[in-house]
Short mmCIF file of N, CA, C and O in Angstrom, two decimals:
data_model
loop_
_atom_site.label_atom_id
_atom_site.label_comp_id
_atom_site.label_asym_id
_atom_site.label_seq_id
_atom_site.Cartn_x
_atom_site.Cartn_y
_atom_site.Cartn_z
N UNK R 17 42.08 -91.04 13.45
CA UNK R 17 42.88 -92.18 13.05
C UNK R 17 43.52 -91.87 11.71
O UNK R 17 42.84 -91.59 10.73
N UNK R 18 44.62 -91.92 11.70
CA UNK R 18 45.57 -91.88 10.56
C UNK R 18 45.89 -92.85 9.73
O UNK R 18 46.25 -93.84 10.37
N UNK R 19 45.90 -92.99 8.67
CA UNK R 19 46.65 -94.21 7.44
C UNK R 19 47.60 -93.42 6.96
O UNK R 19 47.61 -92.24 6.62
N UNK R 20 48.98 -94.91 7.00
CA UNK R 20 50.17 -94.71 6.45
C UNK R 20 50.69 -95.72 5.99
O UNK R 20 50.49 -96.92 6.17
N UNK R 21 51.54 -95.02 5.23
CA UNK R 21 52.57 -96.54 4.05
C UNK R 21 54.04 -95.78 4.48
O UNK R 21 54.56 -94.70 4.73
N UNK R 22 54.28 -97.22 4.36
CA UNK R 22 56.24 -97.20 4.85
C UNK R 22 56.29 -97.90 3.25
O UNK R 22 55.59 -98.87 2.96
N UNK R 23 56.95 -97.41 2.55
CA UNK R 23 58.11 -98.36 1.67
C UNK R 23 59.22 -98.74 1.99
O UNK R 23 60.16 -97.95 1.89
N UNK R 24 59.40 -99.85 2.38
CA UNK R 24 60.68 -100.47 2.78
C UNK R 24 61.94 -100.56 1.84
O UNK R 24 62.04 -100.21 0.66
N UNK R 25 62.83 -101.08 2.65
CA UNK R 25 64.62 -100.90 1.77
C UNK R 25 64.68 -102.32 1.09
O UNK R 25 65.59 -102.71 0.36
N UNK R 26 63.39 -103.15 1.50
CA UNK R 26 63.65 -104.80 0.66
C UNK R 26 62.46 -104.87 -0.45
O UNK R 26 61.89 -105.88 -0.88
N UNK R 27 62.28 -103.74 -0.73
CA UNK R 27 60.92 -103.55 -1.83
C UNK R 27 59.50 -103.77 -1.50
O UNK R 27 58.50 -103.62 -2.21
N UNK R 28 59.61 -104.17 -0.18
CA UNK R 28 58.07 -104.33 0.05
C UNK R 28 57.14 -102.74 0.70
O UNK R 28 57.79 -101.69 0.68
N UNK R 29 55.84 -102.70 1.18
CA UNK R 29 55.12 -101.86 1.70
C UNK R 29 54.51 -102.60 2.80
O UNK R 29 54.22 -103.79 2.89
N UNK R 30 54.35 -101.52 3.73
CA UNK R 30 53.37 -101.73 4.85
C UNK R 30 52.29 -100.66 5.00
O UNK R 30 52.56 -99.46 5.08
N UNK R 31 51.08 -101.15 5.05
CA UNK R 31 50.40 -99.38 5.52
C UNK R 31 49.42 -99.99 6.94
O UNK R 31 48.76 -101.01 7.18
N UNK R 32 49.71 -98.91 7.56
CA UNK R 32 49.24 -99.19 8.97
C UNK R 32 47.77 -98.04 9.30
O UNK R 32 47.66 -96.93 8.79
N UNK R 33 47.01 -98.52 10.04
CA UNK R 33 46.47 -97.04 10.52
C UNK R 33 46.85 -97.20 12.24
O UNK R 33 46.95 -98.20 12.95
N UNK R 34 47.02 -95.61 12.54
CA UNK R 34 47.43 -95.47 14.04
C UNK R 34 47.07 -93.77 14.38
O UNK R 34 47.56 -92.93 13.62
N UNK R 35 46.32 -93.39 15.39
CA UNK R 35 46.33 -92.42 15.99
C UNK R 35 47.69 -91.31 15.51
O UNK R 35 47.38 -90.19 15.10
N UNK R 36 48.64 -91.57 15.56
CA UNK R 36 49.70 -90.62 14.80
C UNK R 36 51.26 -91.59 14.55
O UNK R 36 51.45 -92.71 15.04
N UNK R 37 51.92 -91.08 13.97
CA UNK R 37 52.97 -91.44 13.40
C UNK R 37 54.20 -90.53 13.69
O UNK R 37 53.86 -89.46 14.18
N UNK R 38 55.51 -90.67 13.52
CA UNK R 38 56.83 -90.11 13.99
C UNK R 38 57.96 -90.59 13.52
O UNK R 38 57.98 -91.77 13.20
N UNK R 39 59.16 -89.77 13.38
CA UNK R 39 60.13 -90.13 12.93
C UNK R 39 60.92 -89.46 14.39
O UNK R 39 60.94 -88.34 14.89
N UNK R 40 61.46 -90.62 14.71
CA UNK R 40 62.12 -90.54 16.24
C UNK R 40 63.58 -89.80 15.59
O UNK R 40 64.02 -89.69 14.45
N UNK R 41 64.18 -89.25 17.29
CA UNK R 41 65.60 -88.62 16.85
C UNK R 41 66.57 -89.65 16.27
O UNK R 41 67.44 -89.35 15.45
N UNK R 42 66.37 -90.90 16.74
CA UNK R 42 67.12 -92.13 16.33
C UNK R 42 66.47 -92.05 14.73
O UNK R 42 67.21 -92.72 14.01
N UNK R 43 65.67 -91.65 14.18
CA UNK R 43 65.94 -92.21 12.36
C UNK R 43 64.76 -93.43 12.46
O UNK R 43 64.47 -93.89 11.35
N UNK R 44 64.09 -93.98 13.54
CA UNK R 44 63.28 -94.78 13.69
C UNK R 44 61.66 -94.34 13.58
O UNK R 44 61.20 -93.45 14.28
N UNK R 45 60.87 -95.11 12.58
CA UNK R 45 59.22 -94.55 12.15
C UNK R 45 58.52 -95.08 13.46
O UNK R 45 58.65 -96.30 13.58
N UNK R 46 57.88 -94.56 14.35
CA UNK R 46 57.07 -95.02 15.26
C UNK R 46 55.72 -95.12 15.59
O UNK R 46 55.32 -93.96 15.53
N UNK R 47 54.68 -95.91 15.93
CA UNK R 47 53.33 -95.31 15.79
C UNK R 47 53.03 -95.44 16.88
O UNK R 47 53.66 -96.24 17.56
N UNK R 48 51.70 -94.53 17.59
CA UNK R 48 51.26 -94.50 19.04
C UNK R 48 49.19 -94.40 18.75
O UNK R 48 48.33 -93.90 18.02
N UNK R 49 49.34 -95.11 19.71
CA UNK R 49 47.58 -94.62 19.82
C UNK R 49 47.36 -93.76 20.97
O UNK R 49 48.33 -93.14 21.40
N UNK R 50 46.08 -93.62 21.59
CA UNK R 50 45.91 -92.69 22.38
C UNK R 50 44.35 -92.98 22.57
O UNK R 50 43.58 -93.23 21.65
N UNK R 51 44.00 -92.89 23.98
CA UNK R 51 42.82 -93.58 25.22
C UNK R 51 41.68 -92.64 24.92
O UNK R 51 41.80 -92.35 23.73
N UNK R 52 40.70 -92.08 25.41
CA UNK R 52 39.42 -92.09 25.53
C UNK R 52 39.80 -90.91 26.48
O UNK R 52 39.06 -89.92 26.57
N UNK R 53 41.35 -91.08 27.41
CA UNK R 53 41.61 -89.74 28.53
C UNK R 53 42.80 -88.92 27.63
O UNK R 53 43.19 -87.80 27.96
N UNK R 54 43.27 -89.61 26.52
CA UNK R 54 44.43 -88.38 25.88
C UNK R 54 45.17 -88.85 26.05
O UNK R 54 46.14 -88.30 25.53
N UNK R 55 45.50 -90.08 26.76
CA UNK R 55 46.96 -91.07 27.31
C UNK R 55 47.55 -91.70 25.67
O UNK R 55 47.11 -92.63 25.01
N UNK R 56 48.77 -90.69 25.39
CA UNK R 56 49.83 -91.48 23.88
C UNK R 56 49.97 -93.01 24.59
O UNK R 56 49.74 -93.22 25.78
N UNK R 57 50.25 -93.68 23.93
CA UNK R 57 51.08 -94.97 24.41
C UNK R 57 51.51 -95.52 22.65
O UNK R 57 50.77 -95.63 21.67
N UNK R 58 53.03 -95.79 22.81
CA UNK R 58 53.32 -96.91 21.52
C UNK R 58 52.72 -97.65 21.05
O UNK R 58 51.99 -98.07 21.95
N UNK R 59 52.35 -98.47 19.57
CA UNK R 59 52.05 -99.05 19.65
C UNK R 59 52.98 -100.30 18.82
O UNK R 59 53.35 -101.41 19.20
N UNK R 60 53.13 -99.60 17.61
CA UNK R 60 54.65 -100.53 16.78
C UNK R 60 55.90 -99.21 16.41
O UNK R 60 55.62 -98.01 16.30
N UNK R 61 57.13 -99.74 16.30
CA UNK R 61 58.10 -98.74 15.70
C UNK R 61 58.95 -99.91 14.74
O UNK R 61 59.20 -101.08 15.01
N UNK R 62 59.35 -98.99 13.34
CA UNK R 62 60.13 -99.39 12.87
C UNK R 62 61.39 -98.99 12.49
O UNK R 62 61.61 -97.92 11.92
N UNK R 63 62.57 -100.14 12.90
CA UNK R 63 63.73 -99.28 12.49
C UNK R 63 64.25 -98.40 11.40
O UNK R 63 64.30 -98.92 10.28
N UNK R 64 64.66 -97.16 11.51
CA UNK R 64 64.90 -96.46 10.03
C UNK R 64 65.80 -96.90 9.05
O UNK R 64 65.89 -96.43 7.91
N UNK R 65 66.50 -97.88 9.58
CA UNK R 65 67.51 -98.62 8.33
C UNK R 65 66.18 -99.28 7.51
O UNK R 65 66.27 -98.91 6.34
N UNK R 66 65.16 -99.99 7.68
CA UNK R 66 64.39 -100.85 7.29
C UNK R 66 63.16 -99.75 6.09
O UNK R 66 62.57 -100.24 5.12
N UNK R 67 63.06 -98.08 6.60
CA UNK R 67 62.12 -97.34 6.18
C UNK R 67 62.97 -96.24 5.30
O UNK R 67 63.74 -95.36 5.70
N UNK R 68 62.41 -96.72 3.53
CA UNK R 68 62.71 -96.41 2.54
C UNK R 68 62.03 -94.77 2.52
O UNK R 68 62.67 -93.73 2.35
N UNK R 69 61.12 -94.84 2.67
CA UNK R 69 60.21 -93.28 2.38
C UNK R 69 59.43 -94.08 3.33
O UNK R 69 59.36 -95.29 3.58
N UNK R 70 58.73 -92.76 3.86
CA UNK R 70 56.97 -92.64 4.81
C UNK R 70 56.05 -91.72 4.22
O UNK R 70 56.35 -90.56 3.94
N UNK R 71 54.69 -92.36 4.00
CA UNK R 71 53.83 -91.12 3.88
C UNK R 71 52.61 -91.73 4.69
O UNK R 71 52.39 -92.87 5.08
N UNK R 72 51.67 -90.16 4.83
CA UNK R 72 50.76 -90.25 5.61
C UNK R 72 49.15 -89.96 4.19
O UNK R 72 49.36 -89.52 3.06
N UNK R 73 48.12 -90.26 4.58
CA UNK R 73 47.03 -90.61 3.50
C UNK R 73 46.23 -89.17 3.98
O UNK R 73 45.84 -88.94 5.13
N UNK R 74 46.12 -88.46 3.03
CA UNK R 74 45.96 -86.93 3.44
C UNK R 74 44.17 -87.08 2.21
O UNK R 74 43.93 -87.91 1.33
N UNK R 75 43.34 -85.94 2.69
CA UNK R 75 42.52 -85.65 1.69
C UNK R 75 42.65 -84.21 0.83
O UNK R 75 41.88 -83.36 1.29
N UNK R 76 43.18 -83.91 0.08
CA UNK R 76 43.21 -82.57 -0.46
C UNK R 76 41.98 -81.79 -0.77
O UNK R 76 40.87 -82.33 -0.69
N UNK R 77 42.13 -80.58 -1.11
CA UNK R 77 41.25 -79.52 -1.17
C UNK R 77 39.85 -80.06 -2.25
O UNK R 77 38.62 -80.03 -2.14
N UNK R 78 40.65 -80.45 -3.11
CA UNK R 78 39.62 -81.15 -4.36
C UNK R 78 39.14 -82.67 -3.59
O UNK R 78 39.24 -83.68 -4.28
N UNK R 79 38.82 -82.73 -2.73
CA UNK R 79 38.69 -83.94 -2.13
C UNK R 79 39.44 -85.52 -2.91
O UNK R 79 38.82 -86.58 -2.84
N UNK R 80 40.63 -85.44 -3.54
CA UNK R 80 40.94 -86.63 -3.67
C UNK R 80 41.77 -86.84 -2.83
O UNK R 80 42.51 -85.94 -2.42
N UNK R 81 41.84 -88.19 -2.38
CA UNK R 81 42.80 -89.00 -1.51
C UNK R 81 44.69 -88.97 -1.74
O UNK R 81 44.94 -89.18 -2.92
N UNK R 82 45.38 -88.86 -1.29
CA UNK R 82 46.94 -89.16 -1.87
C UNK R 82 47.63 -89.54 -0.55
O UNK R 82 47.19 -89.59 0.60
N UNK R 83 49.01 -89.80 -1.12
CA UNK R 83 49.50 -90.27 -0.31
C UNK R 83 50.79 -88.71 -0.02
O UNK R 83 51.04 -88.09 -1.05
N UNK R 84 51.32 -88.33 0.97
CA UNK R 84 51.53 -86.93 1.34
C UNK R 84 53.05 -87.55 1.64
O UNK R 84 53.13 -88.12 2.73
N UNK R 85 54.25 -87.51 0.86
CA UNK R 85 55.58 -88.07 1.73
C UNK R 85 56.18 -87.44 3.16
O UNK R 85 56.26 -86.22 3.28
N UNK R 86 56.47 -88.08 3.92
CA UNK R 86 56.82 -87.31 5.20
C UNK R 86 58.53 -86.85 5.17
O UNK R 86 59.17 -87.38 4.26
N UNK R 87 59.14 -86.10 5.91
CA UNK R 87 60.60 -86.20 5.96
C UNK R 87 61.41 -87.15 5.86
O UNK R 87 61.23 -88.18 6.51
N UNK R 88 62.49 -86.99 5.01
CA UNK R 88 63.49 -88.52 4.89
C UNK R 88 64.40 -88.21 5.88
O UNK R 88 65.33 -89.00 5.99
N UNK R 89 64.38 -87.31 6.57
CA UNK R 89 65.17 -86.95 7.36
C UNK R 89 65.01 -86.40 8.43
O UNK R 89 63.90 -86.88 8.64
N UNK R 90 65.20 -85.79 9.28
CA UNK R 90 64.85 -84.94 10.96
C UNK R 90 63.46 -85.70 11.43
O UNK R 90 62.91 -86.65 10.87
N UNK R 91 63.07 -85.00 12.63
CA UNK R 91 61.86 -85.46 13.50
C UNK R 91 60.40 -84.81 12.60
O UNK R 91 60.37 -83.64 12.22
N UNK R 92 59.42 -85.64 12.40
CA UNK R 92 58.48 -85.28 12.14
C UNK R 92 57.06 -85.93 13.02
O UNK R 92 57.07 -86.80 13.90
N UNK R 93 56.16 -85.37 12.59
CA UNK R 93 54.76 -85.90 13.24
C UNK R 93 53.75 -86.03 12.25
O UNK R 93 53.67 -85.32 11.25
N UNK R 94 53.21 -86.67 12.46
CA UNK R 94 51.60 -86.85 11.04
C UNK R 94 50.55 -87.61 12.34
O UNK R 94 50.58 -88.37 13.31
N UNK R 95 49.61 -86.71 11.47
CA UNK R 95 48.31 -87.10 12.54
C UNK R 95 47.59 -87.70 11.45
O UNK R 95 46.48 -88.20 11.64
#
């Protein structure tokens, strides 16, 4: 299970946790979970006009927590 923060274009934040995260070919942040058999299924997406920056909540080598920015641009994935 993954944690993530969207900063939005109206100043606010959202952070979600979801099985993985995406930046669709449309420019749209999407999240999906996934079954007990490996079955993806959607679960929320947000439009990319609305998603300022994305990051995903990573643990680094020194074990502290951060927040990791994802692409502002092209297709990405974060688990």
């Amino acid at each position: 299970m993954g944690i993530f923060l969207l900063e939005m274009t109206d100043g606010s934040e959202m952070i979600l946790t979801a099985a993985r995260a995406t930046r669709t070919e449309a420019g749209d942040v999407a999240f999906e979970e996934v079954d007990a058999r490996g079955n993806w299924s959607p679960s929320r997406a947000v439009p990319g006009a609305q998603v300022k920056a994305a990051y995903a909540r990573r643990v680094g080598e020194d074990g502290i927590a951060r927040w990791v920015p994802q692409l502002s641009a092209g297709r990405w994935w974060a688990y």
